[in-house]
Every structure is written in C-alpha cells, then in structure tokens.
Amino acid sequence: MTEALLAGLVAGYGVAIPVGAIAILILGLSARTSFRVGAAAALAVATADGLYAAVAALGGAGLAGVVAPVAGPLRVVAAAVLLGLAAHGLWRTWSAHRTRRTPTASAGGGLSTPGRAYAALLGLTLLNPATVLYFTALVLGRRDTAGAGAPALFVAGVFLASASWQLLIAGGGTVVGRALSSPRGRLVTGLVSSALIAALAVVALLPG
C-alpha cells in the first residue's frame, strides 16, 4: 500500500514539475493579483491531476484508446483558450500602463477571484489529454497500484505532489509580484507572461 502512495507522489511530481503554460499562468496570477488567487489556481491544477489519475487508475488499458481519437481537437481548443488568455492579459497590461493606473486584482486576465481562478484553471487543465495518457501508462506499467485501497492511495499521492508543487509556484509568483511592483516592472512581467503563453499555445499545435 505504501508503494502505491509513493508511486502517486512520483507520478504527481513527474507531471507537475515541467514548467509549461499552466505554471506560467499560476505564476502570473499570483504576481498580478494575490497569493489567494494563485493558490486557488494551483489547487485547481492539482484537482485535475487527481481526477485524471483516478480515471487512469480505474479505467486501465481501455482509456488510452478512448482519448486518443480526440487528442488533436482538444489540443486545438486548449491552444485557442491559451491564446485568448494571452491576448486578454496583454490588453489589460497595456491599458493599465497607458493610463498609469495602479493595477488591481482585475489585472489578472479576468481571473481576479479565487473562485474564477479555480474554475478556469480546472477547465483548462482538464483539456490536456496528454495528462490522462501519462497516468494511464504509469498505471499499466506498475502493479503496485492494484489491489484494495491502492488506487485511492495512488490518487492521493498524485494530488499531494501536484498541489505542493503548484502552491510553491504560486508563492514564487507572489514574491515576484512584490519585487517588481513598479509600473515598468508590471508592464514587463505582463508582456513576458503573455508572450510565453502565446508561444506555448503555438507549440501545443505542433505535431508530436
């Protein structure tokens, strides 16, 4: 049973640690709004990882075949959402800079409250079919996730690992936001964040 929990922790960190568009979104939200908003987004990502781990642990071998046919369209939808968020964030950042307004929570790309951030990041993360395929491959390759109670421990390990890492990112975003609190610093971080999110959206559309 302990092996299943450890397997979940390793799997959770494996899928969470690589920095991608989701991590950049969490970092940007924390920097431009507050840690509460960033933490809500972080927990949404952990929730999605946990849900996908549960589906993979319970679905087994048949899961990959179900998801694979729609992987392409889901990538297109995810890329479109990312491009929309990048464009919206760029517009809000530039508007705030031109009018010399002190940025408030509304500068978080429309995700200015913990509830909105949680819902948006949960939906966006669930659009990634590679995550469920990743967990399915792990489940199929490991026998220590079989047996009574083992799937639940595996899922718990995935959630704990993902949550701890995403919350670390959110905390880092808060530090960055305080360090670069000047109007110019906020402009630079907003532009860089939007550019990186747009670039990662384009990368998502490129063939494997």
PDB file of C-alpha atoms in Angstrom, residues 5-6 16 31 39 41 62 75-76 81-82 112 117 125 134 138 146-147 165 168 174 176 190 195 203:
ATOM      1  CA  LEU A   5       1.276   6.208  -2.339  1.00  0.00           C
ATOM      2  CA  LEU A   6       4.924   6.644  -3.298  1.00  0.00           C
ATOM      3  CA  ALA A  16       3.697  18.849 -12.367  1.00  0.00           C
ATOM      4  CA  ALA A  31       2.233  38.176  -9.301  1.00  0.00           C
ATOM      5  CA  ALA A  39      -3.306  29.224  -4.629  1.00  0.00           C
ATOM      6  CA  ALA A  41      -5.454  28.168  -9.410  1.00  0.00           C
ATOM      7  CA  GLY A  62      -9.137   0.873 -22.493  1.00  0.00           C
ATOM      8  CA  ARG A  75      -5.155  20.408 -28.192  1.00  0.00           C
ATOM      9  CA  VAL A  76      -6.675  22.935 -30.606  1.00  0.00           C
ATOM     10  CA  VAL A  81      -8.018  29.242 -24.811  1.00  0.00           C
ATOM     11  CA  LEU A  82      -4.355  29.997 -24.103  1.00  0.00           C
ATOM     12  CA  SER A 112      -9.426  38.137 -10.290  1.00  0.00           C
ATOM     13  CA  ALA A 117      -9.254  31.225 -10.999  1.00  0.00           C
ATOM     14  CA  THR A 125      -6.060  21.623 -17.235  1.00  0.00           C
ATOM     15  CA  TYR A 134       0.576   9.789 -18.951  1.00  0.00           C
ATOM     16  CA  LEU A 138       2.084   4.631 -15.396  1.00  0.00           C
ATOM     17  CA  ALA A 146      -3.556  -2.847  -7.970  1.00  0.00           C
ATOM     18  CA  GLY A 147      -5.497  -4.214  -5.034  1.00  0.00           C
ATOM     19  CA  TRP A 165       4.475  21.977  -6.392  1.00  0.00           C
ATOM     20  CA  LEU A 168       5.242  26.605  -4.481  1.00  0.00           C
ATOM     21  CA  THR A 174       3.729  36.467  -5.012  1.00  0.00           C
ATOM     22  CA  VAL A 176       7.970  38.185  -7.951  1.00  0.00           C
ATOM     23  CA  GLY A 190       2.710  41.207 -18.148  1.00  0.00           C
ATOM     24  CA  ALA A 195       4.289  36.263 -24.939  1.00  0.00           C
ATOM     25  CA  VAL A 203       3.873  24.831 -29.586  1.00  0.00           C
TER      26      VAL A 203
END
